[in-house]
Short mmCIF file of C-alpha atoms and ligand atoms in Angstrom, two decimals:
data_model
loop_
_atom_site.label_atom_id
_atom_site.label_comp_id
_atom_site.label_asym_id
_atom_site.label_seq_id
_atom_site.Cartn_x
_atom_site.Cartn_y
_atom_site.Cartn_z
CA UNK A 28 86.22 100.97 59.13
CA UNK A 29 85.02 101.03 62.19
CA UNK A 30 87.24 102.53 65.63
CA UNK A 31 87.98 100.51 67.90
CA UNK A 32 87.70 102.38 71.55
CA UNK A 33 89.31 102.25 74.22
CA UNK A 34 87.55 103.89 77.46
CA UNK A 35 90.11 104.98 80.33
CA UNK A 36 89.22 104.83 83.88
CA UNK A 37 91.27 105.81 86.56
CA UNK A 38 90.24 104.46 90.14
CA UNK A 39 91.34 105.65 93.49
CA UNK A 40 89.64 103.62 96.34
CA UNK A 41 86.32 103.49 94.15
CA UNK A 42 84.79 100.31 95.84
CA UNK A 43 81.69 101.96 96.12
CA UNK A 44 81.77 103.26 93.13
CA UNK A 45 82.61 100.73 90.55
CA UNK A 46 79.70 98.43 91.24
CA UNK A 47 77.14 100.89 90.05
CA UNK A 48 79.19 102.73 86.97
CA UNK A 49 80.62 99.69 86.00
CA UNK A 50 77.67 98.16 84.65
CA UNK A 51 77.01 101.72 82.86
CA UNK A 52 79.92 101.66 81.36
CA UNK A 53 79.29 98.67 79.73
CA UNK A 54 75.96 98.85 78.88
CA UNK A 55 77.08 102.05 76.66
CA UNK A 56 79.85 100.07 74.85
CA UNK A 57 77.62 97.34 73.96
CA UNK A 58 75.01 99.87 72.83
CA UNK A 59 77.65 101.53 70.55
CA UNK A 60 79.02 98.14 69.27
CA UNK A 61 75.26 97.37 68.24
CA UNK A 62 75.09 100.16 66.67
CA UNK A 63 78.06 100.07 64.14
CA UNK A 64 79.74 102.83 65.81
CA UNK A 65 82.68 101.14 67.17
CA UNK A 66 84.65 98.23 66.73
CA UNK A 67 83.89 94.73 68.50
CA UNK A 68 86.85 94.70 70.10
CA UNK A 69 86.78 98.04 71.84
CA UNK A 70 87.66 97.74 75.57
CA UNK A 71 86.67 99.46 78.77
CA UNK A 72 89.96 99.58 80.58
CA UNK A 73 89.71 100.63 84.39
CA UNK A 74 93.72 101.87 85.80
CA UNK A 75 93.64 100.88 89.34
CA UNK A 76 95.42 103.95 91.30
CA UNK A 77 97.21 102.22 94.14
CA UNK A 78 94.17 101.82 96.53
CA UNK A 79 93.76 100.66 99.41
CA UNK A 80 90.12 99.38 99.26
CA UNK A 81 88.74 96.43 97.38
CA UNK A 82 89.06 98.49 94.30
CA UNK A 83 91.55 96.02 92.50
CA UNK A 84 90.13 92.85 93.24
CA UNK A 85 86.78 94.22 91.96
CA UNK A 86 88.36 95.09 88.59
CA UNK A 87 90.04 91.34 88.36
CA UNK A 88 86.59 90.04 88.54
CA UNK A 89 84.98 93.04 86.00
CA UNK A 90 87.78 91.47 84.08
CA UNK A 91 87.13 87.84 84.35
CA UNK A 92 83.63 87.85 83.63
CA UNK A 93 83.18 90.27 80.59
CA UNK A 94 86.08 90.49 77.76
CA UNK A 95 85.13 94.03 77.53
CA UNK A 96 86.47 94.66 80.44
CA UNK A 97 90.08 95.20 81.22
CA UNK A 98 92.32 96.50 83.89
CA UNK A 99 95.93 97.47 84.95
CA UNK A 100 97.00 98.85 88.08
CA UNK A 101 99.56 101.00 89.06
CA UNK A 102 102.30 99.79 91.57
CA UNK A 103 101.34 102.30 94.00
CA UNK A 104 98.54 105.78 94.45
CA UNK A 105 100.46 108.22 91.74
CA UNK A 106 97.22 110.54 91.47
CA UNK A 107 94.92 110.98 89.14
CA UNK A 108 96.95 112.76 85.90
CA UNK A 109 99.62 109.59 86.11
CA UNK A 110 96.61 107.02 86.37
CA UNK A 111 95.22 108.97 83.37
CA UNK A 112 98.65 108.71 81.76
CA UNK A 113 99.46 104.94 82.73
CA UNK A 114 95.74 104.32 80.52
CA UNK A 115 96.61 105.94 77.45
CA UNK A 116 100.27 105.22 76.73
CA UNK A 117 99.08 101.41 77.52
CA UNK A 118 96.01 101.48 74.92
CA UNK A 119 98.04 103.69 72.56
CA UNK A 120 99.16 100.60 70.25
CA UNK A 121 96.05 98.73 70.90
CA UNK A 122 92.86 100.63 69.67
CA UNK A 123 91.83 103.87 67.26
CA UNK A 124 90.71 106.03 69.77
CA UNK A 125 90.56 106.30 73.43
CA UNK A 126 88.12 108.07 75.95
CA UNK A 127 89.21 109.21 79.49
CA UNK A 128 86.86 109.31 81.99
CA UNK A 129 86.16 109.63 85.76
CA UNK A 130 84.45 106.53 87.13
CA UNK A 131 82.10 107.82 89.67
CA UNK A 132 79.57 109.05 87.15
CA UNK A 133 79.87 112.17 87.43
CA UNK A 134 80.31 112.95 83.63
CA UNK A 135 77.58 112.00 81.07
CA UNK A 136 78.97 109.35 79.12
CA UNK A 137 75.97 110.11 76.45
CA UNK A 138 78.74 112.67 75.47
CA UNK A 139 80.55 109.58 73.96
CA UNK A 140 78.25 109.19 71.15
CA UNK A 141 79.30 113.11 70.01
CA UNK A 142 82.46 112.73 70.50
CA UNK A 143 82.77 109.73 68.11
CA UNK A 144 80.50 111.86 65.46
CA UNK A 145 83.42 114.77 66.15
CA UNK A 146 86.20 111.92 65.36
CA UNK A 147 84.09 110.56 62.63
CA UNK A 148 84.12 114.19 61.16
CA UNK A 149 87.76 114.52 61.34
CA UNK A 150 88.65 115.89 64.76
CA UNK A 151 91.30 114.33 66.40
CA UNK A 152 90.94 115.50 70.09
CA UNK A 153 87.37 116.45 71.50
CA UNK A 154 86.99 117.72 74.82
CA UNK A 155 84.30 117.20 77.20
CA UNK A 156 82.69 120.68 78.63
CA UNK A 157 80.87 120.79 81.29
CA UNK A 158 77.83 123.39 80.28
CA UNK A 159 76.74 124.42 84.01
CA UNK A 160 77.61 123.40 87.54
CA UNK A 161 74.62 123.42 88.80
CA UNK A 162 75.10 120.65 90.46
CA UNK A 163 78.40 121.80 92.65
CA UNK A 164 78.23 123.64 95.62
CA UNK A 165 79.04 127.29 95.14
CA UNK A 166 81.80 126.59 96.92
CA UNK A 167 83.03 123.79 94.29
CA UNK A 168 81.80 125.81 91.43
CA UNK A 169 83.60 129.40 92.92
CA UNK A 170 87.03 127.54 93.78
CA UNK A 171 86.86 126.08 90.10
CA UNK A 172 86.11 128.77 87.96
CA UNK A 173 88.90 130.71 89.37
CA UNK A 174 91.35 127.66 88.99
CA UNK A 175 90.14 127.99 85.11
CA UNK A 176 90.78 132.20 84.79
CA UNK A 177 94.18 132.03 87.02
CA UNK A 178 95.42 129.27 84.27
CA UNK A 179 94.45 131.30 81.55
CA UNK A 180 96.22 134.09 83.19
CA UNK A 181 98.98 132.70 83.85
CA UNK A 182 99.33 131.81 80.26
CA UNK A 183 98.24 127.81 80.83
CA UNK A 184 96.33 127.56 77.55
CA UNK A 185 93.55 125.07 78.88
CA UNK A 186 89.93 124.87 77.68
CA UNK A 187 87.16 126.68 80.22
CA UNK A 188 85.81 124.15 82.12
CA UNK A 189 87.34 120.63 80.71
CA UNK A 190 88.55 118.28 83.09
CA UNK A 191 89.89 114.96 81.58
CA UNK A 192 87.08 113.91 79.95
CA UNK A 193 88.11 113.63 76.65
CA UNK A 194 88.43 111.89 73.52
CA UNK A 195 91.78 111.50 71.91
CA UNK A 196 93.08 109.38 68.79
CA UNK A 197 95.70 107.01 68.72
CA UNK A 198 97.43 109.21 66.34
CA UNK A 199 97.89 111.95 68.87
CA UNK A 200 98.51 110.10 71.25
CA UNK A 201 101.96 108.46 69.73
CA UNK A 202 102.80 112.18 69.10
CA UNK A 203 101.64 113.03 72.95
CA UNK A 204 103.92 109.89 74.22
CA UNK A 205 107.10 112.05 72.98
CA UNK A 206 106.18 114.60 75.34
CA UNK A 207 108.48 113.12 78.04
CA UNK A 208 108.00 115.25 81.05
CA UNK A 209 107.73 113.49 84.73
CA UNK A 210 105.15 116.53 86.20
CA UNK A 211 101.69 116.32 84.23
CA UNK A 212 98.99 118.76 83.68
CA UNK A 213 97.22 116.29 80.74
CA UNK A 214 94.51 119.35 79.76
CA UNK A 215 97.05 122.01 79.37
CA UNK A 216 99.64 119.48 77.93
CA UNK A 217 97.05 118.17 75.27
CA UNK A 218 95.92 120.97 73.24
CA UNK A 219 100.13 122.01 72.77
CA UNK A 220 99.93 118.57 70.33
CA UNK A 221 98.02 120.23 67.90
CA UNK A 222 95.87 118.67 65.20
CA UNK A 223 92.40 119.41 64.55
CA UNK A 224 89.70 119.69 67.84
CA UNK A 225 86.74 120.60 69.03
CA UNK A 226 84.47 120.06 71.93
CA UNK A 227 81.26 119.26 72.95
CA UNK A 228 78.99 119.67 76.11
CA UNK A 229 77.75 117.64 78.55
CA UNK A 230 75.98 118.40 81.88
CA UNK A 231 77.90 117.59 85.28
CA UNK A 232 75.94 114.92 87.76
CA UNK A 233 76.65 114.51 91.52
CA UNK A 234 79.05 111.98 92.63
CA UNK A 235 76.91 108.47 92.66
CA UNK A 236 79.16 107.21 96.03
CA UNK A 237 81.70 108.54 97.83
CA UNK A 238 83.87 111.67 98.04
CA UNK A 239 85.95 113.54 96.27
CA UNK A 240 89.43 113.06 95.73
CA UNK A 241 90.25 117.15 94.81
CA UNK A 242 89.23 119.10 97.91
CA UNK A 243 90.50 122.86 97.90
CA UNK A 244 94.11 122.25 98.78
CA UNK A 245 94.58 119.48 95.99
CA UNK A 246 92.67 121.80 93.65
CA UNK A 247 95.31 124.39 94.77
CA UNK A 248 98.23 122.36 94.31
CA UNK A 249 96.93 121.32 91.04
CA UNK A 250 96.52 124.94 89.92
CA UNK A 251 100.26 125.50 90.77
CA UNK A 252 101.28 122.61 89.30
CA UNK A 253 100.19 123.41 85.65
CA UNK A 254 101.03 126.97 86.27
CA UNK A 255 104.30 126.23 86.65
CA UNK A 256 104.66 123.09 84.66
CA UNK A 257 103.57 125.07 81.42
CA UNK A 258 104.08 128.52 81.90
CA UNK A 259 107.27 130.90 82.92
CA UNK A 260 104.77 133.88 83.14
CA UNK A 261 105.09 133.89 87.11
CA UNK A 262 109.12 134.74 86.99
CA UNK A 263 108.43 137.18 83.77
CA UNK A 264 106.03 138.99 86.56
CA UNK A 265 108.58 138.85 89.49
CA UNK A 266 111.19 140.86 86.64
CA UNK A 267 108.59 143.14 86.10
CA UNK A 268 108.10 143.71 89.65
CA UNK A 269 111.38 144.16 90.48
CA UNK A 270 111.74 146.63 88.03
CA UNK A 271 109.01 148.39 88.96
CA UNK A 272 110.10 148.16 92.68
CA UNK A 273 113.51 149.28 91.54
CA UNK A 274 112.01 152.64 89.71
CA UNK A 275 110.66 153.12 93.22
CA UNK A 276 113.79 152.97 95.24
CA UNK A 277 115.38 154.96 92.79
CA UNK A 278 113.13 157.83 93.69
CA UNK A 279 113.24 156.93 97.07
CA UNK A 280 117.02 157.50 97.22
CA UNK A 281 116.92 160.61 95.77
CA UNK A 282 113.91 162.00 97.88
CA UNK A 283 116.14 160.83 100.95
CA UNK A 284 119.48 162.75 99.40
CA UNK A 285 117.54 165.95 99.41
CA UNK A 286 115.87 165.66 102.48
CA UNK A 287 119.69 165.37 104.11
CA UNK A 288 121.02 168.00 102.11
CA UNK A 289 117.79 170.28 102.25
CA UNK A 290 118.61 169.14 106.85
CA UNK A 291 114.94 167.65 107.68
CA UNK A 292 116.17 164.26 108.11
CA UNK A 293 114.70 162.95 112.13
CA UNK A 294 115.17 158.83 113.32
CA UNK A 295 113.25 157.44 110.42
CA UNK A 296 112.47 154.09 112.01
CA UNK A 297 109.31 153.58 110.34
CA UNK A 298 110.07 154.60 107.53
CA UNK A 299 113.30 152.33 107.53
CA UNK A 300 111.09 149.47 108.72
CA UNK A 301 108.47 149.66 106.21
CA UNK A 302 111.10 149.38 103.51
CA UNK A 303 113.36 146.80 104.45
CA UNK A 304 109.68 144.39 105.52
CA UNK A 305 108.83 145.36 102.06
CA UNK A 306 111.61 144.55 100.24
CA UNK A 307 112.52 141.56 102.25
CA UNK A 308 108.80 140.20 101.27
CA UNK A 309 108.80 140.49 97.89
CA UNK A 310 112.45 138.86 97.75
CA UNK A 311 111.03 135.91 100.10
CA UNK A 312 107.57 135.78 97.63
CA UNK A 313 110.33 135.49 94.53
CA UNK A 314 112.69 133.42 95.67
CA UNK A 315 109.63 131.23 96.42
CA UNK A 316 108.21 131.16 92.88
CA UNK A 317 111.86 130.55 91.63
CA UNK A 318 112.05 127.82 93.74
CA UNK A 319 108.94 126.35 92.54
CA UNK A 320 111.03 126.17 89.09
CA UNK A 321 114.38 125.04 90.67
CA UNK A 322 112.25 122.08 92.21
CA UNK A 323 110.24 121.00 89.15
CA UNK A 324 113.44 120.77 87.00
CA UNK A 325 114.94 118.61 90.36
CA UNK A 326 112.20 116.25 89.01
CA UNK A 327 112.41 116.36 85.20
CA UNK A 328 116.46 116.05 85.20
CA UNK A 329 116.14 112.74 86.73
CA UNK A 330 114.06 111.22 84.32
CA UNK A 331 111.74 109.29 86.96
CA UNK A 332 109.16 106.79 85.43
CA UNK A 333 105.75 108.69 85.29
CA UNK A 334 103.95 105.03 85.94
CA UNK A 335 104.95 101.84 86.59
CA UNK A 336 102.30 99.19 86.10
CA UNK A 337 102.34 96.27 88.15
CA UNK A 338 99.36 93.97 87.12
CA UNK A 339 97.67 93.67 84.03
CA UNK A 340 94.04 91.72 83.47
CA UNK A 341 95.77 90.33 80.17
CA UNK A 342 98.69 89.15 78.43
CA UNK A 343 100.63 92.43 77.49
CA UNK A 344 101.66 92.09 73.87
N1 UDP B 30 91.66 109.34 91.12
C1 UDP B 30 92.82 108.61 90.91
N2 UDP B 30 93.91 108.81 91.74
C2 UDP B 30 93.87 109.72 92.77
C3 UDP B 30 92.68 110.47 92.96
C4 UDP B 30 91.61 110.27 92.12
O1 UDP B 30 92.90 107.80 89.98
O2 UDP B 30 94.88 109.83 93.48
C5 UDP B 30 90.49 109.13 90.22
C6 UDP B 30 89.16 108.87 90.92
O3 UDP B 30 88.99 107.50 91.18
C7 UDP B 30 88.18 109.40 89.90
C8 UDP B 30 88.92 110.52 89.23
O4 UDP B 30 90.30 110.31 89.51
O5 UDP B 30 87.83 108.43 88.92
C9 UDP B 30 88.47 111.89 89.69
O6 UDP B 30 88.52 111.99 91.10
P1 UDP B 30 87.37 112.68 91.95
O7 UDP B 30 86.03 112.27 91.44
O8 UDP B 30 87.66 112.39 93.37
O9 UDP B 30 87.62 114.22 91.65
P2 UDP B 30 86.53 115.38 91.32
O10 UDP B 30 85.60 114.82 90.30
O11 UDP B 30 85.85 115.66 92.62
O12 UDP B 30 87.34 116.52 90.83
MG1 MG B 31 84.50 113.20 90.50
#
């Protein structure tokens, strides 16, 4: 039996964008239809992110002049892991496998045709990995290789450079869809499902059209988010640092009891001041991270929708 696919596409104010991957897009599904790999009725479905461009009214006519073509869009921008989200719990019921992808071109959708070998030989998830970057900027390539080693660090088990190109089955996927959280970090979230994976590699092209959506502080923000989204490792380290800073005072006290008793005490004011800016620092810095915690289970308790679709290019079933 053939799979059928489903490729998801998140857009985010892709105007640009669209007309020239669009066409690519399809051309590859036809090509793999031809070619007995997939199903007839696989679909490329493009999740419209909220935009504000033309972005959605491009899709509706995608959708209206090739069946292969499909799209939803979200009620409003949610960002790029809840547009990824939105794609696959919608296609979950309707196909045997789904592909995520980023519509500006950027990764080589010729890494479609392994993945579906991978599937074929009994993988359920394959990742896409980007081989080099030689194509980034050093800063782009710097900024994202540490992103990779601080989640591995910080005990975020993620695979080395995989964004969210990836192939997973419909099987996972209605195991994934119990994972109910609101804040997502899809590639650290996917590979706690389980099953059998692998991955393959692909090379990274330049953006065909416009800009990036992740510049540093968004890169940043996502770092912290699936730090502290999957991992407790940052409060295990402020215990052990207040243990260790404990030991410290401990001998601190006692160096400062025989100093008094021994008579050498003089005004410490530096001394004094140095400790309590110390102290009061690493309190702030913990507090902080604990926060971070406080405000993430803020979100989960109340059980927010994680998308909420507002158009669909067909009849939902
Ligand atoms: N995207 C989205 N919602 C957002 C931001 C981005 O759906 O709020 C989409 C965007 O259209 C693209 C993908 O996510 O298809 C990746 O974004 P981008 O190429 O800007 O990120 P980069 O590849 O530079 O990390
Ligand atoms: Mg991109």
């Amino acid at each position: 039996m053939k799979p059928v696919l489903y490729i998801i596409i998140p857009c985010y104010n892709e105007e640009k964008v669209l007309p020239v991957t669009a066409p690519v897009f399809l051309k590859k599904m036809k090509n793999l239809i031809d070619t007995n790999r997939i199903a007839n009725n696989s679909r490329i479905m493009f999740v419209n992110d909220g935009s504000s461009d033309r972005t959605w009214d491009y899709i509706l006519k995608l959708a209206h002049d090739e069946e292969h073509f499909i799209g939803i869009s979200q009620s409003r921008n949610r960002g790029h892991q809840n547009a990824v989200l939105a794609g696959l719990m919608e296609s979950k019921d309707m196909c045997d496998i789904t592909v995520s992808i980023d519509c500006d071109g950027q990764d080589d959708i010729n890494a479609i045709d392994e993945m579906i070998s991978e599937y074929e030989n009994g993988a359920e998830i394959v990742y896409g990995v980007r081989d080099n970057r030689d194509t980034d900027s050093f800063f782009k390539r710097f900024t994202a290789q540490s992103f990779y080693k601080l989640l591995n660090k910080m005990g975020v088990e993620s695979v080395y450079n995989h964004a969210d190109y990836r192939l997973i089955s419909s099987k996972v996927l209605q195991e994934f869809s119990k994972f109910k959280e609101v804040n997502l970090f899809l590639r650290g979230m996917v590979p706690l499902v389980g099953f059998k994976s692998t991955a393959v590699y692909y090379k990274r092209n330049v953006r065909v059209a416009g800009e990036s959506h992740y510049p540093l502080k968004k890169m940043i923000a996502l770092a912290i988010d699936g730090i502290t989204s999957l991992s407790i490792k940052p409060i295990r380290m402020i215990t052990g640092m207040g243990i260790i800073v404990a030991c410290i005072s401990f001998l601190g006290i006692l160096w400062a009891v025989i100093e008094s008793v021994i008579g050498n005490t003089v005004s410490g004011w530096s001394s004094t001041v140095c400790v309590v800016c110390f102290i009061g620092g690493i309190q702030l810095i913990s507090l902080g991270v604990i926060g971070e915690y406080v405000g993430k289970i803020y979100l989960e308790v109340k059980h927010r929708p994680r998308y909420i679709i507002s158009e669909r290019t067909y009849e939902e079933e």
